[in-house]
C-alpha angles and dihedrals in degrees: 000000000000117000115212115196120222131198110193121199114196129037104190121122095300093040094053091045089051092053090051091050092048090053092046094053099047096101094047092049091049091050099044104031106014088238129141118196108207128184114231093174143001115204140184133171090282100054149292136291106212133139102187090258136059111301114247121233090253091053091049092049090050090054092050091049091051092051092047087056091052096254128132122250086244088074094058115109115252128043097340117137143176093247118120119256089242089070094061113123111214129192093205142025115282140180110256108206116195112194094153126104093224124132126227101045097112098089094044092049091046089054089054090051090051090054093053104268126125131232134217118188140198089156108093097196099080090054095045095048122086119340092235090058091048090052092047091053091049094051112130090354089288097149132063118191112168095138094056092078113023106011102227097352115112096242103131091039091053093047093046091050090053092050095043091053092056097256120146118230110217101170140008119192119181145168100206107162116086090193095054091041090055091050092050090052092050091049090052089050090058103261121136116246092243092054093046092046095051091047091050090049093049091049092051094246092127134055114268086265104040091206087076085069097033094054090070090223094124091052090048091054090052091049090051091052090052091048093049090048086058089055097256109147096219135147127213088264088067091063107063115194127206111224122215093230135052122255091253090068094051093082096052123104115255093255092047090051093051091046091054096042091113087074087073097050100086097051093048093046087054092052092049090050090049090053092049092049091060095039094250139120129244112235136165100237137184114206124192123184131156087258097055149302139256135187120195151087114316137175107233123193118251093251092057114103090235092060091068093054115118134184122343098335120125125224130194122191118194118196112191141158089271097037095045103127097035115026121224107252131200116187137173145090110335099189143037131108097253094046094046092047090049090053090052092046091052089055091048092052093047090050093047091052090053091050 
């Protein structure tokens, strides 16, 4: 039996679900691969729970309980502390798993790669920061990052398989925001944007401030990750995103923005009508080609795979030298705690088997 140590950064909804899935799959991994995934440390922005040895199940459960109560891991009894996870001293290589949404981890993770550890990411920010940091994380294939783009969907694996087999990617088109996909569907069904937006916010489909979704910045980061995976040496400035609101509304408070959402209704009703007039569908689309990228609202023809998209599903269309006439399409839920955690766990297991 080979024990593979894990240091997990981030214990929000996805992070806690990931821990539960790791614990639930221990017997199967031992049986099929003779692998044991052991937690050396669990970390959040407030500190680290680590004892110098593998955490026991009781210690892990205590950490999850503390987080569910809104407390930091630094408050858990034992050898927890307020020190950052980057200060951990390890005697062996480990898998560093970042399921936070925190900025500034790229250099610290790259240092761990340089010392022989491996990295698994759901956090998009390390891969959409500077190109040098992206390249350092990718050194020797040390980082897996499936969940950064499509949650549990096999997007990076599909793209990497195309590239590894010598295919040439000429175009990627994707709808990769469940929130914006939901809004497009509601607009097509005849709802005003303000009504659909408030409903989505009340249901928890959006970020606490829905402008975090409506800015398109998250989609742009995903598009940049796809582009860099294809070998394009781009920065986030090379992936312009069209926001759903004018600059004048960026400075409002969240409540003021939601109260004034009707100001957006007329322009979006006009865009939906324009799409209907030409027999198309309005979608928020990221496009990546070797010549450049764009992220924004587009009218797609009815025969396009994106036109059939409904609700919060994601869809990725890969046009390549081999898939020139009929693009390769991957479609399915692109969000959700259980699905995202499962995507991360699959990367952890694949990495552990390589180690």
